[in-house]
mmCIF file of C-alpha atoms in Angstrom:
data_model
loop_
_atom_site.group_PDB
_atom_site.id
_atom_site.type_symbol
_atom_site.label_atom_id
_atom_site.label_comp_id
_atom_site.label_asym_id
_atom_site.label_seq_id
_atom_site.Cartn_x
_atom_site.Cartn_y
_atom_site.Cartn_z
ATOM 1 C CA UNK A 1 107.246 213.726 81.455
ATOM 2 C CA UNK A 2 110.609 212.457 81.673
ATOM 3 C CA UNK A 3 112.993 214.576 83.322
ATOM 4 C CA UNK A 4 115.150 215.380 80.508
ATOM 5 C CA UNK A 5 112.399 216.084 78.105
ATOM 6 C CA UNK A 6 110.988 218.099 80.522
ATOM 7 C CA UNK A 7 114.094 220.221 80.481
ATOM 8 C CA UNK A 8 114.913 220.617 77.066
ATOM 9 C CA UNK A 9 111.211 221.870 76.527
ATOM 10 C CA UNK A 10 111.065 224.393 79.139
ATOM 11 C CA UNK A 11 114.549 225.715 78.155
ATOM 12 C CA UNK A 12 113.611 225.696 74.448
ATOM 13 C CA UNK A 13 110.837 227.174 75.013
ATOM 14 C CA UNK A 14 112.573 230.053 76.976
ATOM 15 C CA UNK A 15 115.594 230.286 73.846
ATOM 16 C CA UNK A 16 113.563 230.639 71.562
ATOM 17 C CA UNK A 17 111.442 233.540 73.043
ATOM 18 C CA UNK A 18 114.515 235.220 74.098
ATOM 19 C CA UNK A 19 115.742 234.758 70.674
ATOM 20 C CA UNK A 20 112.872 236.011 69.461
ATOM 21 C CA UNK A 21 112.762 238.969 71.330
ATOM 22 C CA UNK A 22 116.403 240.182 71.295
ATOM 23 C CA UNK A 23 115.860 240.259 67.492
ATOM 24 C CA UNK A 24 112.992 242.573 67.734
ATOM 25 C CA UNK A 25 114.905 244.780 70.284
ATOM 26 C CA UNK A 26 117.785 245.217 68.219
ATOM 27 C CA UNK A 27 115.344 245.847 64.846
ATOM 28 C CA UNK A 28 113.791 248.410 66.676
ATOM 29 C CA UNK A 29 116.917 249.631 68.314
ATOM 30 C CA UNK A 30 118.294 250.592 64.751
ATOM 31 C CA UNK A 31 115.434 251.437 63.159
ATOM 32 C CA UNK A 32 113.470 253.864 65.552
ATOM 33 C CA UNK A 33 114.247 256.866 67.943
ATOM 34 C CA UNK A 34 115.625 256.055 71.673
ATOM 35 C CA UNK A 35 112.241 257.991 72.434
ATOM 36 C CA UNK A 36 110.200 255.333 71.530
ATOM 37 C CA UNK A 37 108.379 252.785 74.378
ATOM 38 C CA UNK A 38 109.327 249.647 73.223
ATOM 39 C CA UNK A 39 106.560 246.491 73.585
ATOM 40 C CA UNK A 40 107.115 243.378 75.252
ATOM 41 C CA UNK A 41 106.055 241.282 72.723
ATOM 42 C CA UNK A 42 105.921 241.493 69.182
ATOM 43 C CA UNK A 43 102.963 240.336 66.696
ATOM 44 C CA UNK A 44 103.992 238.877 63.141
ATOM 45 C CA UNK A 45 102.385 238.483 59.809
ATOM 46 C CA UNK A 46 101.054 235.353 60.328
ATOM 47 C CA UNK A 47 99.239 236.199 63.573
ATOM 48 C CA UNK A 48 99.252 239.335 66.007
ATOM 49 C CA UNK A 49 99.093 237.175 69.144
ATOM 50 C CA UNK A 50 101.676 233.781 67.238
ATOM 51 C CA UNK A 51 104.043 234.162 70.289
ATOM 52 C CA UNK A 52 101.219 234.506 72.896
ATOM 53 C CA UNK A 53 99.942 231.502 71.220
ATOM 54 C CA UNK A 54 103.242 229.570 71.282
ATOM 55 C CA UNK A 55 103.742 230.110 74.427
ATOM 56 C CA UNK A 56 100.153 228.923 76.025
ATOM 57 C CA UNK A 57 100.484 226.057 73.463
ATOM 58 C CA UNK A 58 103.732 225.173 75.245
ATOM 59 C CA UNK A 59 102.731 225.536 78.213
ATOM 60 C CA UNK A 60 99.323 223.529 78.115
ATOM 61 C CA UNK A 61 101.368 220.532 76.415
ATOM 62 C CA UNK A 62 103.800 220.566 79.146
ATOM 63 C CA UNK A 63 101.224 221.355 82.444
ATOM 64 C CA UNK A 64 99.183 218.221 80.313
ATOM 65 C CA UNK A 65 101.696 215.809 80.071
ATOM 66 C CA UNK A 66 103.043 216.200 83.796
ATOM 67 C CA UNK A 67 99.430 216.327 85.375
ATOM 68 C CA UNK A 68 98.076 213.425 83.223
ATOM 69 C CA UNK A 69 101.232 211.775 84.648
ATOM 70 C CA UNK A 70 101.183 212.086 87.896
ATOM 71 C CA UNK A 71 97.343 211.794 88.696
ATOM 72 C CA UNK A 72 96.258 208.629 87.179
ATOM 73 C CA UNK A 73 94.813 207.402 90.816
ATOM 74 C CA UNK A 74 93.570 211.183 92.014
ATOM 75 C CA UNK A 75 97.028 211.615 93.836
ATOM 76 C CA UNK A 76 100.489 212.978 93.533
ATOM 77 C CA UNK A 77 103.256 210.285 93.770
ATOM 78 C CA UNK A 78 106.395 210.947 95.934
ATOM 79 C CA UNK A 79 108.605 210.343 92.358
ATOM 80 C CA UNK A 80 106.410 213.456 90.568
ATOM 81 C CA UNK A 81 106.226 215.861 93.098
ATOM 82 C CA UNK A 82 108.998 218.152 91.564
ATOM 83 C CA UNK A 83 107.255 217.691 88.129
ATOM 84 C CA UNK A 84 104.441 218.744 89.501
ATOM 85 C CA UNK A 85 106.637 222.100 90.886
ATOM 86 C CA UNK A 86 107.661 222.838 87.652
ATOM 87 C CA UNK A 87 103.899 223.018 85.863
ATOM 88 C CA UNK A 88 103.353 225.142 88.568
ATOM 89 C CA UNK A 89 105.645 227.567 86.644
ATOM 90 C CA UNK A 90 104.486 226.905 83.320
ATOM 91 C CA UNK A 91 100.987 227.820 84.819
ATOM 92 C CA UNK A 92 101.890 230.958 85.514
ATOM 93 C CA UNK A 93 103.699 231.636 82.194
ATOM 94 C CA UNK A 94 100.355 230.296 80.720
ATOM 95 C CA UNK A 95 98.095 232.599 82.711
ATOM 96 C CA UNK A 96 100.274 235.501 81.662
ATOM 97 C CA UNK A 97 99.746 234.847 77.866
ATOM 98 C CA UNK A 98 96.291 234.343 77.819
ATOM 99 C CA UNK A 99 95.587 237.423 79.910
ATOM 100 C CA UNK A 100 98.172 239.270 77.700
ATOM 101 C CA UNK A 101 95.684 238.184 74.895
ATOM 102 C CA UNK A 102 92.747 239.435 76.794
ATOM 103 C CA UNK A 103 94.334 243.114 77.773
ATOM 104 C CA UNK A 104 95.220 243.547 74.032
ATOM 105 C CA UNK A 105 91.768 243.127 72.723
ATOM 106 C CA UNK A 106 90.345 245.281 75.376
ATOM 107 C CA UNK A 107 91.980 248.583 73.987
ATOM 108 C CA UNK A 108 88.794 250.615 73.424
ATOM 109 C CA UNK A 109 88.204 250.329 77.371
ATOM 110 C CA UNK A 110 91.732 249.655 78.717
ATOM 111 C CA UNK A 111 93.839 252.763 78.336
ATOM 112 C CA UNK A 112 97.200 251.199 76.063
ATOM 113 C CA UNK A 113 99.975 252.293 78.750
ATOM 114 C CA UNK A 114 97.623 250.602 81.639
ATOM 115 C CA UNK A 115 97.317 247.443 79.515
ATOM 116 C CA UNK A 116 101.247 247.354 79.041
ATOM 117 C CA UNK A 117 102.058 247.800 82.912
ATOM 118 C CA UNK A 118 99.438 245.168 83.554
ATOM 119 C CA UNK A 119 101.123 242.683 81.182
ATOM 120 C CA UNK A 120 104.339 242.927 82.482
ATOM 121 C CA UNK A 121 103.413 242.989 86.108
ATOM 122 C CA UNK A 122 101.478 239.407 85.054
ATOM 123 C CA UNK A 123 105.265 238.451 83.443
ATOM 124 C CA UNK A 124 106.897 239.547 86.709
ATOM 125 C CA UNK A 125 104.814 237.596 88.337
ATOM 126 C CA UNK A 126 106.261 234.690 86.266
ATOM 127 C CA UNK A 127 109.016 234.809 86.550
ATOM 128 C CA UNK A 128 108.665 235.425 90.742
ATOM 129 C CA UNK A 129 107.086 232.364 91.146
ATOM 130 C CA UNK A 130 109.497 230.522 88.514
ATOM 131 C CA UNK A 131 111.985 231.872 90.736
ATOM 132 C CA UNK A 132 110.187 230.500 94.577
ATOM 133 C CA UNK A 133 109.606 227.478 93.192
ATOM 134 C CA UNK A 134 112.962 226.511 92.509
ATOM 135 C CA UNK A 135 114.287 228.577 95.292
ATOM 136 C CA UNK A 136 112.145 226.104 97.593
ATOM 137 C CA UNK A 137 113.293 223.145 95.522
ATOM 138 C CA UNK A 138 116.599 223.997 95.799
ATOM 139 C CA UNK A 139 116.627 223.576 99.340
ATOM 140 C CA UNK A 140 115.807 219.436 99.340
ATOM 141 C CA UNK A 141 118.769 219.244 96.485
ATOM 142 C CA UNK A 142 121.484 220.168 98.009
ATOM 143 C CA UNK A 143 125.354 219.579 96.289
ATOM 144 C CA UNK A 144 125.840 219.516 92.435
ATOM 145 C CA UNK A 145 121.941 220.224 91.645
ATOM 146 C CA UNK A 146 121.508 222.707 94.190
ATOM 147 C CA UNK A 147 124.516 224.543 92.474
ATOM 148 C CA UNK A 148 123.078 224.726 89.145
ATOM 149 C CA UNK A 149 119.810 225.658 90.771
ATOM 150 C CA UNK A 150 121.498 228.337 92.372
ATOM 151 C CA UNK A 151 122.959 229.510 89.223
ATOM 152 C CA UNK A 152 119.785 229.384 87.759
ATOM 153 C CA UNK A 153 117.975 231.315 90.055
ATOM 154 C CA UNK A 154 120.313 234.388 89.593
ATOM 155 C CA UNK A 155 118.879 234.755 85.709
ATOM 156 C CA UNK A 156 115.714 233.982 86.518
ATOM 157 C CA UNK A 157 115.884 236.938 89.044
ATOM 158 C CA UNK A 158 117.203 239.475 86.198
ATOM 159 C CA UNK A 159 114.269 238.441 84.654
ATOM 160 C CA UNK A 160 111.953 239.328 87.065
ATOM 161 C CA UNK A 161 113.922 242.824 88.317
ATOM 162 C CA UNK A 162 114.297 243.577 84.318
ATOM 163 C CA UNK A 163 110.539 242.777 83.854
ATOM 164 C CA UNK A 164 109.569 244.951 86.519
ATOM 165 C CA UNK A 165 112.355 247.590 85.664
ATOM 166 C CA UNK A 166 110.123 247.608 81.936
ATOM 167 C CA UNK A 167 107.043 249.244 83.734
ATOM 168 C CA UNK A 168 109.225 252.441 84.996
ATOM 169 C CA UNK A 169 111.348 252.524 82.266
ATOM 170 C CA UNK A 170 109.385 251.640 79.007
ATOM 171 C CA UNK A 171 111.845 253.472 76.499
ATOM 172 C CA UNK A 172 114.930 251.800 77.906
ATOM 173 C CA UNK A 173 116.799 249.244 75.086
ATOM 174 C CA UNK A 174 119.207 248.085 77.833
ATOM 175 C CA UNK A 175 116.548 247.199 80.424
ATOM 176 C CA UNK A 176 114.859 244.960 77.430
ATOM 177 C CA UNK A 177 118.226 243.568 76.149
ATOM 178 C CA UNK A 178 119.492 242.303 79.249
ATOM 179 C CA UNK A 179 115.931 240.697 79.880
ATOM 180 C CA UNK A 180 116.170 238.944 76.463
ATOM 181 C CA UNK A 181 119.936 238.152 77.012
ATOM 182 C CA UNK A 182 118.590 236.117 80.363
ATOM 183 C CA UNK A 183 115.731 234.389 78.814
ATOM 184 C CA UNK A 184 118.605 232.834 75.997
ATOM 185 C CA UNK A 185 121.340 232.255 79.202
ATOM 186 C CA UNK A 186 118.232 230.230 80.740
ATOM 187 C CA UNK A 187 116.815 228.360 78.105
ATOM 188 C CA UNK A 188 120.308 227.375 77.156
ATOM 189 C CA UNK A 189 121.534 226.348 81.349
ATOM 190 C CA UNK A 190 118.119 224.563 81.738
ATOM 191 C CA UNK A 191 118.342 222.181 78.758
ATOM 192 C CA UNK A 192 122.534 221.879 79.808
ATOM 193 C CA UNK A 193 120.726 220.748 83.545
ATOM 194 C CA UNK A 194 118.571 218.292 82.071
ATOM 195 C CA UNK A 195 121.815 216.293 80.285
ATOM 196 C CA UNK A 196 123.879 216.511 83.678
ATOM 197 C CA UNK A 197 120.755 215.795 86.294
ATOM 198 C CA UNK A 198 119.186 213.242 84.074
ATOM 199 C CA UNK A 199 121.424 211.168 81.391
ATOM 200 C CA UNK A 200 124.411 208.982 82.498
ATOM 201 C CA UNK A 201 128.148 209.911 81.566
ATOM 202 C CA UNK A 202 127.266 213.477 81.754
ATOM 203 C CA UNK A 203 128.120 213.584 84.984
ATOM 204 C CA UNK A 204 131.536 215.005 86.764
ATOM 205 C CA UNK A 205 134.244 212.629 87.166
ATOM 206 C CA UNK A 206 133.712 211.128 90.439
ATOM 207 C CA UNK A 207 130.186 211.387 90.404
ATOM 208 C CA UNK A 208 127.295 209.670 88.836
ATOM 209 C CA UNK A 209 123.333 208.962 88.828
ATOM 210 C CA UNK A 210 121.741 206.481 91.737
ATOM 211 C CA UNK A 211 117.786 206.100 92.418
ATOM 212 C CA UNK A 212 117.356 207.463 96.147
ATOM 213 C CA UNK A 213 113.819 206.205 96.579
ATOM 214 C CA UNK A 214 112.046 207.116 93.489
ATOM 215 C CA UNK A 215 114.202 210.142 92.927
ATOM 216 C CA UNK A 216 117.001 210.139 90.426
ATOM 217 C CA UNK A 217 119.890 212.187 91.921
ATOM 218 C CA UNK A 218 123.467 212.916 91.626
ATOM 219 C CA UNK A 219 125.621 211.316 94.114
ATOM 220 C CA UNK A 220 130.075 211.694 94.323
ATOM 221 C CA UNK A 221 132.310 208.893 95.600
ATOM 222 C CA UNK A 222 133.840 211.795 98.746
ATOM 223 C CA UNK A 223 134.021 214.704 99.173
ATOM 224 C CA UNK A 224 136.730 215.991 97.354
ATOM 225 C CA UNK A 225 134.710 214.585 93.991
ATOM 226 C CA UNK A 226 131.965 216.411 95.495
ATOM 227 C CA UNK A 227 133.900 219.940 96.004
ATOM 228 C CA UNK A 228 135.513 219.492 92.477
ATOM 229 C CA UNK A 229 131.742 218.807 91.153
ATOM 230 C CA UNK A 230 131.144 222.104 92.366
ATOM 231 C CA UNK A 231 133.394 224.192 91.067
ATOM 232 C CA UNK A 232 133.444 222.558 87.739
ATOM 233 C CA UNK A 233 129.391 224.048 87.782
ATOM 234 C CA UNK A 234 130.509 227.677 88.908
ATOM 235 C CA UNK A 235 133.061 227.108 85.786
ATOM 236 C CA UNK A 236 130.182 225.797 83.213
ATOM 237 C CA UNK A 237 128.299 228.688 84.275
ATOM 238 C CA UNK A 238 131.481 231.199 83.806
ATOM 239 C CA UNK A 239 131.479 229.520 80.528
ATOM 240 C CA UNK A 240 127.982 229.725 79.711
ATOM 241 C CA UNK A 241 127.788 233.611 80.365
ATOM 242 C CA UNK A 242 131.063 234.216 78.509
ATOM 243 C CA UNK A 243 130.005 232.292 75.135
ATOM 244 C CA UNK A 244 126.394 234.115 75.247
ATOM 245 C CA UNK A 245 128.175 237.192 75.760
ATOM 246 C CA UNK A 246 130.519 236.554 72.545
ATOM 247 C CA UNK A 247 127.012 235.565 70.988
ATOM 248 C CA UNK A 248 125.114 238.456 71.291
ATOM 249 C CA UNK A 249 127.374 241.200 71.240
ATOM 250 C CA UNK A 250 128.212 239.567 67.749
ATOM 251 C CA UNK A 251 124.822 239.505 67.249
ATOM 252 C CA UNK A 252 124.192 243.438 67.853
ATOM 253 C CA UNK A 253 127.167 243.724 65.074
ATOM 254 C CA UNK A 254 125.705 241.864 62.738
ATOM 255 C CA UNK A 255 122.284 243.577 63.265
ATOM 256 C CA UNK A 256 123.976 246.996 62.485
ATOM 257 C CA UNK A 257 125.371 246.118 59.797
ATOM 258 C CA UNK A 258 122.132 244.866 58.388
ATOM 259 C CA UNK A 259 119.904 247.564 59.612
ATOM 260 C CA UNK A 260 122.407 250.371 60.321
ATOM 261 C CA UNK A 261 121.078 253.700 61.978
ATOM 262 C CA UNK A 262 118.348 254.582 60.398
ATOM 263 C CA UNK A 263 115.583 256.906 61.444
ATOM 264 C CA UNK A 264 112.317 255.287 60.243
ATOM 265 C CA UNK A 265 110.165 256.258 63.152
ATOM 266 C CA UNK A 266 112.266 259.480 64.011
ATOM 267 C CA UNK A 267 108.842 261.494 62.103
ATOM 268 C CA UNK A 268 106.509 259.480 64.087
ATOM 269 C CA UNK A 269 108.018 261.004 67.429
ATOM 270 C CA UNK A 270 106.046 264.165 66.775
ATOM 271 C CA UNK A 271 103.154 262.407 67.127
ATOM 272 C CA UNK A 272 104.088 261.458 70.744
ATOM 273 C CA UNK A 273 103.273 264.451 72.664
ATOM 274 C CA UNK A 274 99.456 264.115 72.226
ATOM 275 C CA UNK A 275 99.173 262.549 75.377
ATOM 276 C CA UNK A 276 100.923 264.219 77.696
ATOM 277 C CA UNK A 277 98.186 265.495 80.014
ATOM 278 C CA UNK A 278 96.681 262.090 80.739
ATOM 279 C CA UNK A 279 99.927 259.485 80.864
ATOM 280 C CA UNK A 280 99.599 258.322 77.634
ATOM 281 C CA UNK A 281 102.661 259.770 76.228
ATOM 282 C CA UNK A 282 104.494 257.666 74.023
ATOM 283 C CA UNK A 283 101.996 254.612 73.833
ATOM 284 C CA UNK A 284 100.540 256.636 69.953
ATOM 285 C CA UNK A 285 103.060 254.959 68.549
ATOM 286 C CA UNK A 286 102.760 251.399 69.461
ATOM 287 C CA UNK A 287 101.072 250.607 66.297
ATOM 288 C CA UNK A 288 103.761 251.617 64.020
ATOM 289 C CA UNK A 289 106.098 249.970 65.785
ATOM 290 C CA UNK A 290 104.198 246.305 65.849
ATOM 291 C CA UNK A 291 103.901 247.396 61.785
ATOM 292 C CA UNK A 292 108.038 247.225 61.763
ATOM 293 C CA UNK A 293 108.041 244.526 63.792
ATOM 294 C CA UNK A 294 105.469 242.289 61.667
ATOM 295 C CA UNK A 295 107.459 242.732 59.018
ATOM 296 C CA UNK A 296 110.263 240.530 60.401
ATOM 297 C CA UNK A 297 107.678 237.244 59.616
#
């Protein structure tokens, strides 16, 4: 797959679910208690598992296209060996999914709070080896795409630490807001990487695309162009994480103005305390949740 499309697929891919789960955060945020465990992903109308689904689907259409690719003689070639890095992580986004699938339908032998701590330890896991991979890539690439790497690796780790954070603290709306906050930052910096690391003109001024071997990379005229490449990605990123922040906090406006405080699942709080004696506090109400939450589709 060609770098760029590459890209703009894996950072769609990672808007739209952040997208998709901010709006069920806030929906939930106005519409039920601050006692209530919030899920990590939301069913619809159409079909309980349509974001599971969406994401395997993406996943196994972008794993196909770089394997088919880049193994058409039973070997790797030099050119799609960083390809090949990043189905790696789409792998692992994939396995999460399916098994997410797998837990849910398991609930009459799975107790519900040990099937949502295994499902986000399998997202954690995700987003850890999302993060290695281009930790470790980042090394080989150093200058201008090792920068936006860089950048990129600091959201993918508030994914991870906020994924993790989910398990101990399953009731807090900040933990899951900033979480979907950094899936929407990502998805947006990844397709902005794919324009600047792959298309000519997008490029700094002093600085443009050259083959080096089979590998398409960046290269500056000297090292002041280089420098000033630089800082001009600490500024896009600056930029970046000011406009999101504009976006969503607008967003969370907008949301409570629609929804406003209500207290729709305030009565099904006294329901929660069934389970107190084996762990399982909270987790009663999951279902009426996902029944708010379907409605949104």
């Amino acid at each position: 797959m060609i770098a760029l499309e590459g890209h703009i697929c894996m950072g769609f891919v990672f808007f739209v679910l952040g997208f998709w789960h901010l709006f069920n955060y806030l929906k939930l945020h106005f519409l039920c208690s601050s006692n209530t465990s919030l899920p990590f992903w939301f069913p619809t109308k159409i079909s309980r598992y349509l974001e599971l689904y969406f994401i395997v689907a993406s996943c196994a259409i972008f794993s196909a296209a770089e394997i088919f690719e880049a193994s058409s003689n039973g070997t790797i070639p030099t050119n799609h060996i960083h390809q090949v890095e990043h189905t790696s992580i789409t792998l692992s986004f994939l396995i999460y999914a399916t098994f997410a699938i797998i837990l849910d339908t398991k609930k009459s032998t799975i107790t519900e709070k040990t099937q949502y701590e295994i499902t986000l330890l399998l997202a954690a896991i995700a987003f850890g080896q999302e993060f290695l991979l281009f930790h470790l890539h980042s090394r080989s690439h150093m200058g201008i795409e090792g920068q936006y790497h860089y950048c990129l690796q600091v959201l993918i780790m508030i994914g991870f630490f906020t994924t993790l954070m989910g398990i101990g603290f399953p009731k807090s709306f900040l933990v899951c807001f900033l979480r979907s906050v950094s899936m929407i930052f990502q998805g947006l910096f990844i397709m902005f990487m794919g324009l600047v690391l792959s298309r000519p003109g997008y490029q700094p001024k002093g600085c443009f695309l050259e083959y080096e071997g089979d590998q398409l990379m960046i290269r500056c005229n000297d090292e002041k162009a280089m420098h000033r490449a630089i800082s001009l990605v600490n500024l896009q990123f600056s930029w970046f994480f000011i406009g999101i922040t504009i976006f969503v906090v607008s967003f969370y406006l907008i949301m409570a103005i629609i929804y406003g405080e209500k207290v729709e699942c305030d009565s099904l709080m006294k329901e929660e305390h069934y389970g107190e004696d084996d762990g399982s506090k909270n987790f009663d109400v999951e279902s009426h949740i996902q029944m708010i939450t379907t409605n949104v589709m």
